[in-house]
Coordinates of N, CA, C and O in Angstrom, one line a residue:
M10 N 1.0 -62.3 156.3 CA 1.4 -60.9 156.4 C 0.2 -60.0 156.5 O -0.7 -60.1 155.6
R11 N 0.2 -59.1 157.4 CA -0.9 -58.2 157.6 C -0.7 -56.9 156.8 O 0.4 -56.3 156.8
K12 N -1.7 -56.4 156.1 CA -1.6 -55.2 155.4 C -2.2 -54.1 156.2 O -3.2 -54.2 156.9
H13 N -1.6 -52.9 156.2 CA -2.1 -51.7 156.9 C -2.7 -50.8 155.9 O -2.2 -50.6 154.8
L14 N -3.8 -50.1 156.3 CA -4.4 -49.2 155.4 C -3.7 -47.8 155.5 O -3.3 -47.4 156.6
S15 N -3.5 -47.2 154.4 CA -2.8 -45.9 154.3 C -3.8 -44.8 154.7 O -5.0 -45.0 154.7
F16 N -3.3 -43.7 155.1 CA -4.2 -42.6 155.5 C -5.1 -42.2 154.4 O -6.3 -42.0 154.6
P17 N -4.6 -42.1 153.1 CA -5.6 -41.7 152.0 C -6.7 -42.7 151.9 O -7.9 -42.4 151.6
T18 N -6.4 -44.0 152.0 CA -7.4 -45.1 151.9 C -8.4 -44.9 153.1 O -9.6 -45.0 152.9
I19 N -8.0 -44.7 154.3 CA -8.9 -44.5 155.4 C -9.7 -43.3 155.2 O -10.9 -43.3 155.5
L20 N -9.1 -42.2 154.7 CA -9.9 -41.0 154.4 C -11.0 -41.2 153.4 O -12.1 -40.8 153.5
Q21 N -10.6 -42.0 152.3 CA -11.6 -42.3 151.3 C -12.8 -43.1 151.8 O -13.9 -42.9 151.5
L22 N -12.4 -44.1 152.6 CA -13.5 -45.0 153.2 C -14.4 -44.2 154.1 O -15.6 -44.3 154.1
S23 N -13.8 -43.3 154.9 CA -14.5 -42.4 155.8 C -15.5 -41.5 155.1 O -16.7 -41.4 155.4
L24 N -15.0 -40.9 154.0 CA -15.8 -40.0 153.2 C -16.9 -40.8 152.5 O -18.1 -40.3 152.4
G25 N -16.6 -42.0 152.0 CA -17.6 -42.9 151.4 C -18.7 -43.2 152.4 O -19.9 -43.2 152.0
L26 N -18.4 -43.6 153.6 CA -19.4 -43.9 154.6 C -20.2 -42.7 155.0 O -21.4 -42.8 155.1
L27 N -19.6 -41.5 155.1 CA -20.3 -40.3 155.4 C -21.3 -40.0 154.2 O -22.4 -39.6 154.5
L28 N -20.8 -40.1 153.0 CA -21.7 -39.8 151.9 C -22.9 -40.8 151.8 O -24.0 -40.4 151.5
L29 N -22.6 -42.1 152.2 CA -23.7 -43.1 152.2 C -24.7 -42.7 153.2 O -25.9 -42.8 153.0
F30 N -24.2 -42.2 154.4 CA -25.1 -41.8 155.5 C -26.0 -40.6 155.1 O -27.2 -40.6 155.3
V31 N -25.3 -39.6 154.5 CA -26.0 -38.4 154.1 C -26.9 -38.6 152.9 O -28.0 -38.1 152.9
A32 N -26.4 -39.3 151.9 CA -27.2 -39.5 150.7 C -28.4 -40.5 150.9 O -29.4 -40.4 150.2
G33 N -28.2 -41.5 151.7 CA -29.3 -42.5 151.8 C -29.2 -43.4 150.6 O -28.2 -43.5 149.9
V34 N -30.3 -44.0 150.3 CA -30.4 -44.9 149.1 C -31.6 -44.5 148.3 O -32.4 -43.7 148.7
A35 N -31.7 -45.1 147.2 CA -32.8 -44.8 146.2 C -34.2 -45.1 146.7 O -34.3 -45.9 147.6
K36 N -35.2 -44.5 146.1 CA -36.6 -44.8 146.5 C -36.9 -46.2 146.2 O -36.6 -46.7 145.1
A37 N -37.7 -46.8 147.0 CA -38.0 -48.3 146.9 C -39.3 -48.5 146.3 O -40.3 -48.8 146.9
S38 N -39.4 -48.4 145.0 CA -40.6 -48.8 144.2 C -40.5 -48.1 142.9 O -39.8 -47.2 142.8
P39 N -41.2 -48.6 141.9 CA -41.2 -48.0 140.6 C -42.0 -46.7 140.7 O -43.1 -46.7 140.3
A40 N -41.4 -45.6 141.2 CA -42.1 -44.3 141.2 C -41.2 -43.3 140.4 O -40.0 -43.5 140.4
N41 N -41.8 -42.3 139.8 CA -41.0 -41.3 139.1 C -40.1 -40.6 140.1 O -40.5 -40.3 141.2
G42 N -38.9 -40.4 139.6 CA -38.0 -39.6 140.5 C -36.6 -39.4 139.8 O -36.3 -40.1 138.9
F43 N -35.9 -38.5 140.4 CA -34.5 -38.1 140.0 C -33.6 -38.4 141.1 O -33.9 -38.2 142.3
A44 N -32.4 -38.9 140.8 CA -31.4 -39.2 141.8 C -30.0 -38.7 141.3 O -29.7 -38.7 140.2
L45 N -29.2 -38.2 142.3 CA -27.9 -37.8 142.0 C -27.0 -38.3 143.1 O -27.3 -38.2 144.3
Y46 N -25.9 -39.0 142.7 CA -24.9 -39.6 143.7 C -23.5 -39.0 143.3 O -23.1 -39.0 142.2
V47 N -22.8 -38.6 144.3 CA -21.4 -38.1 144.2 C -20.6 -38.8 145.2 O -21.0 -38.8 146.4
G48 N -19.5 -39.3 144.8 CA -18.6 -40.0 145.8 C -17.2 -40.3 145.3 O -16.9 -40.1 144.1
P49 N -16.4 -40.8 146.2 CA -15.0 -41.2 145.8 C -15.0 -42.4 145.0 O -15.9 -43.3 145.1
I50 N -14.0 -42.6 144.1 CA -13.8 -43.8 143.3 C -12.3 -44.1 143.3 O -11.5 -43.2 143.3
A51 N -12.0 -45.4 143.2 CA -10.7 -45.9 143.0 C -10.7 -47.1 142.1 O -11.6 -47.9 142.1
S52 N -9.6 -47.2 141.3 CA -9.5 -48.4 140.4 C -8.1 -48.7 140.2 O -7.2 -47.9 140.4
R53 N -7.9 -49.9 139.7 CA -6.5 -50.4 139.4 C -6.6 -51.1 138.0 O -7.3 -52.1 137.9
Q54 N -5.8 -50.6 137.1 CA -5.7 -51.2 135.8 C -4.2 -51.6 135.6 O -3.5 -50.7 135.1
P55 N -3.8 -52.8 135.9 CA -2.4 -53.1 135.9 C -1.7 -52.9 134.5 O -0.5 -52.7 134.4
Y56 N -2.5 -53.1 133.4 CA -1.9 -53.0 132.1 C -1.7 -51.5 131.6 O -0.9 -51.2 130.8
Y57 N -2.6 -50.6 132.1 CA -2.6 -49.3 131.6 C -2.1 -48.2 132.6 O -1.4 -47.3 132.2
A58 N -2.5 -48.3 133.8 CA -2.2 -47.3 134.8 C -2.1 -47.9 136.2 O -2.7 -48.9 136.4
P59 N -1.4 -47.3 137.1 CA -1.4 -47.8 138.5 C -2.7 -47.5 139.2 O -3.6 -47.0 138.5
T60 N -2.8 -47.7 140.4 CA -4.0 -47.4 141.2 C -4.3 -45.9 141.1 O -3.4 -45.0 141.2
T61 N -5.6 -45.6 140.7 CA -6.0 -44.2 140.6 C -7.2 -44.0 141.5 O -7.9 -44.9 141.9
R62 N -7.3 -42.7 141.9 CA -8.4 -42.3 142.8 C -9.0 -41.0 142.2 O -8.3 -40.2 141.7
G63 N -10.3 -40.8 142.5 CA -10.9 -39.6 142.0 C -12.3 -39.5 142.5 O -12.7 -39.9 143.6
I64 N -13.2 -38.9 141.7 CA -14.5 -38.6 142.0 C -15.5 -39.2 140.9 O -15.1 -39.1 139.7
S65 N -16.6 -39.6 141.3 CA -17.6 -40.2 140.4 C -18.9 -39.4 140.6 O -19.3 -39.2 141.8
I66 N -19.6 -39.1 139.5 CA -20.9 -38.5 139.6 C -21.9 -39.3 138.8 O -21.6 -39.7 137.7
Y67 N -23.0 -39.7 139.4 CA -24.0 -40.6 138.8 C -25.3 -39.9 138.9 O -25.7 -39.5 140.0
T68 N -26.1 -39.9 137.9 CA -27.5 -39.4 137.9 C -28.4 -40.3 137.1 O -28.0 -40.9 136.1
D69 N -29.6 -40.5 137.6 CA -30.6 -41.2 136.8 C -32.0 -40.6 137.0 O -32.2 -39.8 138.0
A70 N -32.9 -40.9 136.1 CA -34.3 -40.4 136.2 C -35.2 -41.6 136.0 O -35.4 -42.1 134.9
Q71 N -35.8 -42.0 137.1 CA -36.7 -43.2 137.0 C -38.1 -42.8 136.6 O -38.6 -41.8 137.1
M72 N -38.6 -43.5 135.6 CA -39.9 -43.3 135.1 C -40.7 -44.6 135.2 O -40.4 -45.6 134.6
A73 N -41.8 -44.5 136.0 CA -42.6 -45.7 136.3 C -43.5 -46.0 135.1 O -44.1 -45.1 134.6
Y74 N -43.5 -47.2 134.7 CA -44.5 -47.7 133.6 C -45.8 -48.1 134.3 O -46.9 -47.8 133.8
N75 N -45.7 -49.0 135.3 CA -46.8 -49.4 136.1 C -46.2 -49.8 137.5 O -45.1 -49.4 137.8
N76 N -47.0 -50.6 138.3 CA -46.5 -50.9 139.6 C -45.4 -51.9 139.6 O -44.8 -52.1 140.7
S77 N -45.0 -52.5 138.5 CA -44.0 -53.5 138.5 C -42.8 -53.1 137.7 O -41.7 -53.7 137.8
W78 N -42.9 -52.2 136.7 CA -41.9 -51.9 135.8 C -41.5 -50.4 135.8 O -42.3 -49.6 136.0
S79 N -40.2 -50.1 135.6 CA -39.7 -48.8 135.4 C -38.6 -48.7 134.4 O -37.9 -49.7 134.1
F80 N -38.5 -47.5 133.8 CA -37.4 -47.2 132.9 C -36.5 -46.2 133.5 O -36.9 -45.2 134.1
D81 N -35.2 -46.4 133.4 CA -34.2 -45.6 134.1 C -33.0 -45.2 133.2 O -32.0 -45.9 133.2
P82 N -33.1 -44.1 132.5 CA -32.0 -43.6 131.8 C -30.9 -43.0 132.8 O -31.3 -42.4 133.9
Y83 N -29.7 -43.3 132.6 CA -28.6 -42.8 133.6 C -27.4 -42.4 132.9 O -27.1 -42.6 131.7
L84 N -26.6 -41.6 133.6 CA -25.3 -41.1 133.2 C -24.3 -41.1 134.3 O -24.7 -40.7 135.4
Q85 N -23.1 -41.7 134.1 CA -22.1 -41.7 135.1 C -20.8 -41.1 134.4 O -20.4 -41.5 133.3
L86 N -20.2 -40.2 135.2 CA -18.9 -39.6 134.8 C -17.9 -39.7 135.9 O -18.3 -39.5 137.1
S87 N -16.7 -40.0 135.6 CA -15.7 -40.1 136.7 C -14.3 -39.6 136.2 O -14.1 -39.6 135.0
Y88 N -13.5 -39.0 137.1 CA -12.2 -38.5 136.8 C -11.3 -39.0 137.9 O -11.6 -38.7 139.0
E89 N -10.2 -39.6 137.5 CA -9.3 -40.2 138.4 C -7.8 -39.8 138.1 O -7.5 -39.6 136.9
T90 N -7.0 -39.7 139.1 CA -5.6 -39.4 138.9 C -4.8 -40.4 139.7 O -5.2 -40.9 140.8
S91 N -3.5 -40.7 139.3 CA -2.7 -41.6 140.1 C -1.8 -40.7 141.0 O -1.8 -39.5 141.0
N92 N -1.1 -41.3 141.9 CA -0.2 -40.6 142.8 C 0.8 -39.8 141.9 O 1.4 -40.4 141.0
G93 N 1.0 -38.6 142.2 CA 1.9 -37.7 141.4 C 1.1 -37.2 140.2 O 1.7 -36.4 139.4
A94 N -0.1 -37.6 140.0 CA -0.9 -37.1 138.9 C -0.3 -37.3 137.5 O -0.6 -36.6 136.6
S95 N 0.5 -38.3 137.4 CA 1.1 -38.6 136.0 C 0.1 -39.3 135.1 O 0.1 -39.2 133.9
Y96 N -0.8 -40.1 135.7 CA -1.8 -40.8 134.9 C -3.2 -40.2 135.2 O -3.5 -39.9 136.4
K97 N -4.0 -40.1 134.2 CA -5.4 -39.6 134.4 C -6.3 -40.6 133.7 O -6.0 -41.1 132.6
V98 N -7.4 -41.0 134.3 CA -8.4 -41.9 133.7 C -9.7 -41.1 133.7 O -10.2 -40.6 134.7
V99 N -10.3 -41.0 132.5 CA -11.6 -40.3 132.4 C -12.6 -41.4 131.9 O -12.3 -42.1 130.9
H100 N -13.7 -41.5 132.5 CA -14.7 -42.5 132.3 C -16.1 -41.9 132.1 O -16.4 -41.1 132.9
G101 N -16.8 -42.4 131.2 CA -18.2 -42.0 131.0 C -19.1 -43.2 130.5 O -18.7 -44.0 129.7
T102 N -20.3 -43.3 131.1 CA -21.2 -44.3 130.7 C -22.6 -43.7 130.7 O -23.0 -42.9 131.6
A103 N -23.4 -44.0 129.6 CA -24.8 -43.5 129.5 C -25.6 -44.7 129.1 O -25.1 -45.5 128.2
G104 N -26.7 -44.9 129.7 CA -27.5 -46.1 129.3 C -28.9 -46.0 129.7 O -29.4 -45.0 130.3
L105 N -29.6 -47.1 129.5 CA -31.0 -47.2 129.9 C -31.2 -48.6 130.5 O -30.9 -49.6 130.0
Q106 N -31.8 -48.5 131.8 CA -32.1 -49.8 132.5 C -33.6 -49.9 132.4 O -34.4 -49.0 132.5
V107 N -34.1 -51.2 132.3 CA -35.5 -51.5 132.4 C -35.5 -52.4 133.6 O -34.9 -53.5 133.7
R108 N -36.3 -52.0 134.6 CA -36.3 -52.7 135.9 C -37.7 -53.4 136.2 O -38.7 -52.7 136.0
Y109 N -37.7 -54.6 136.7 CA -38.9 -55.3 137.1 C -38.7 -55.3 138.7 O -37.8 -55.9 139.2
W110 N -39.7 -54.8 139.4 CA -39.6 -54.6 140.8 C -40.3 -55.8 141.5 O -41.4 -56.2 141.2
L111 N -39.6 -56.3 142.5 CA -40.1 -57.4 143.4 C -40.0 -56.8 144.8 O -39.0 -57.1 145.5
G112 N -41.0 -56.0 145.2 CA -40.9 -55.3 146.5 C -39.8 -54.3 146.5 O -39.9 -53.4 145.6
T113 N -38.8 -54.3 147.3 CA -37.7 -53.4 147.3 C -36.5 -53.8 146.4 O -35.6 -53.1 146.3
W114 N -36.6 -55.0 145.8 CA -35.6 -55.5 144.9 C -36.0 -55.3 143.5 O -37.2 -55.3 143.2
F115 N -35.0 -55.2 142.6 CA -35.3 -55.2 141.2 C -34.4 -56.0 140.4 O -33.2 -56.3 140.8
L116 N -34.9 -56.5 139.3 CA -34.1 -57.3 138.3 C -34.3 -56.5 137.0 O -35.4 -56.0 136.7
G117 N -33.3 -56.6 136.1 CA -33.5 -55.9 134.8 C -32.4 -56.1 133.8 O -31.5 -56.9 134.1
G118 N -32.6 -55.4 132.7 CA -31.6 -55.4 131.7 C -31.2 -54.0 131.4 O -31.9 -53.0 131.8
Q119 N -30.1 -53.8 130.7 CA -29.6 -52.5 130.3 C -28.9 -52.5 129.0 O -28.3 -53.5 128.6
Y120 N -29.0 -51.3 128.4 CA -28.2 -51.1 127.1 C -27.4 -49.8 127.4 O -27.9 -48.8 127.9
L121 N -26.1 -49.9 127.2 CA -25.3 -48.7 127.5 C -24.2 -48.4 126.5 O -23.8 -49.3 125.7
F122 N -23.7 -47.2 126.6 CA -22.6 -46.7 125.8 C -21.5 -46.4 126.8 O -21.7 -45.8 127.8
H123 N -20.2 -46.8 126.5 CA -19.1 -46.7 127.5 C -17.9 -46.1 126.8 O -17.6 -46.4 125.6
D124 N -17.2 -45.2 127.5 CA -16.0 -44.6 127.0 C -15.1 -44.4 128.1 O -15.4 -43.9 129.2
E125 N -13.8 -44.8 127.9 CA -12.8 -44.7 129.0 C -11.5 -44.4 128.3 O -11.1 -45.0 127.3
S126 N -10.7 -43.4 128.8 CA -9.4 -43.1 128.3 C -8.4 -43.0 129.4 O -8.7 -42.6 130.5
Y127 N -7.2 -43.4 129.0 CA -6.0 -43.3 129.9 C -5.0 -42.3 129.3 O -4.6 -42.5 128.2
R128 N -4.6 -41.4 130.1 CA -3.7 -40.3 129.6 C -2.5 -40.2 130.5 O -2.6 -40.4 131.8
Q129 N -1.4 -39.9 129.9 CA -0.2 -39.6 130.7 C 0.6 -38.5 130.0 O 0.8 -38.6 128.8
N130 N 1.0 -37.5 130.7 CA 1.7 -36.3 130.2 C 1.1 -35.7 129.0 O 1.8 -35.4 128.0
G131 N -0.2 -35.6 129.0 CA -0.9 -34.9 127.9 C -1.2 -35.8 126.7 O -1.8 -35.3 125.7
K132 N -0.8 -37.0 126.7 CA -1.0 -37.9 125.6 C -2.0 -39.0 126.0 O -1.9 -39.6 127.1
T133 N -2.9 -39.3 125.1 CA -3.9 -40.4 125.3 C -3.2 -41.7 124.8 O -2.9 -41.8 123.6
Y134 N -3.1 -42.7 125.7 CA -2.5 -44.0 125.3 C -3.5 -45.1 125.0 O -3.3 -45.9 124.1
V135 N -4.6 -45.2 125.7 CA -5.6 -46.2 125.5 C -6.9 -45.6 125.6 O -7.2 -44.8 126.5
V136 N -7.8 -46.0 124.7 CA -9.2 -45.6 124.7 C -10.0 -46.8 124.5 O -9.8 -47.6 123.6
V137 N -10.9 -47.0 125.4 CA -11.8 -48.2 125.3 C -13.2 -47.6 125.2 O -13.6 -46.7 126.0
F138 N -14.0 -48.0 124.2 CA -15.3 -47.5 124.0 C -16.2 -48.5 123.3 O -15.7 -49.5 122.7
G139 N -17.5 -48.3 123.4 CA -18.4 -49.2 122.7 C -19.8 -49.3 123.4 O -20.1 -48.6 124.4
R140 N -20.6 -50.1 122.8 CA -22.0 -50.4 123.3 C -22.0 -51.8 123.9 O -21.2 -52.6 123.6
A141 N -22.9 -52.0 124.8 CA -23.1 -53.2 125.5 C -24.5 -53.5 126.0 O -25.2 -52.5 126.2
L142 N -24.8 -54.7 126.1 CA -26.0 -55.2 126.8 C -25.6 -55.8 128.1 O -24.5 -56.4 128.3
G143 N -26.5 -55.6 129.1 CA -26.1 -56.2 130.5 C -27.3 -56.4 131.3 O -28.5 -56.2 130.9
A144 N -27.1 -57.0 132.5 CA -28.2 -57.3 133.4 C -27.9 -56.5 134.7 O -26.8 -56.0 134.9
C145 N -28.9 -56.2 135.4 CA -28.8 -55.5 136.7 C -29.7 -56.1 137.7 O -30.8 -56.6 137.4
V146 N -29.2 -56.1 138.9 CA -29.9 -56.5 140.1 C -29.7 -55.5 141.2 O -28.5 -55.0 141.3
G147 N -30.7 -55.1 142.0 CA -30.4 -54.1 143.0 C -31.5 -54.1 144.1 O -32.5 -54.8 144.0
W148 N -31.2 -53.3 145.0 CA -32.1 -53.1 146.2 C -32.2 -51.6 146.4 O -31.3 -50.9 146.2
A149 N -33.4 -51.1 146.7 CA -33.6 -49.7 147.0 C -34.5 -49.5 148.2 O -35.4 -50.3 148.4
G150 N -34.1 -48.6 149.1 CA -34.9 -48.4 150.3 C -35.3 -46.9 150.3 O -34.9 -46.1 149.5
Q151 N -36.1 -46.6 151.3 CA -36.6 -45.2 151.4 C -35.5 -44.3 151.7 O -34.6 -44.6 152.6
N152 N -35.5 -43.1 151.2 CA -34.5 -42.1 151.5 C -35.2 -41.0 152.3 O -36.0 -40.3 151.8
P153 N -34.8 -40.8 153.6 CA -35.4 -39.8 154.4 C -35.0 -38.4 154.0 O -35.6 -37.4 154.5
R154 N -34.0 -38.2 153.1 CA -33.5 -36.9 152.8 C -33.9 -36.6 151.3 O -33.0 -36.3 150.5
T155 N -35.1 -36.7 151.0 CA -35.5 -36.4 149.6 C -35.9 -34.9 149.5 O -36.3 -34.3 150.5
I156 N -35.8 -34.4 148.3 CA -36.2 -33.0 148.0 C -37.6 -33.1 147.4 O -37.8 -33.8 146.4
K157 N -38.5 -32.3 148.0 CA -39.9 -32.4 147.4 C -40.3 -31.0 146.9 O -39.8 -30.0 147.3

């Protein structure tokens, strides 16, 4: 059976591609810099809430230690609602990544604080929060639309 994409999904994908084209990607090397990303987000939590859609804001400030290592404190906030706006999901993450650069690729570890809440009709039903350790892998290319 074939699934068809709904108009809101097509719109979100189109906006995401547009933002990707306009925003470019992060700077490719451990150099000092600030980044800000804004874009659409969608998630599905079958136990807590139906599919939700909203906006996510992410910022980081990369600080180079030397030619191979960088420190990256970051903050991500998102706000999502379900169809009919009966469910709301509020999410926040703050952390620090330590990246080892291999050309335009990086490997690293991270320590983060996470907070997420599910609300319906003004009441908070589920709150998930805590600290965590993690790993990160990524790629970064030159951004032709940088602010100097």
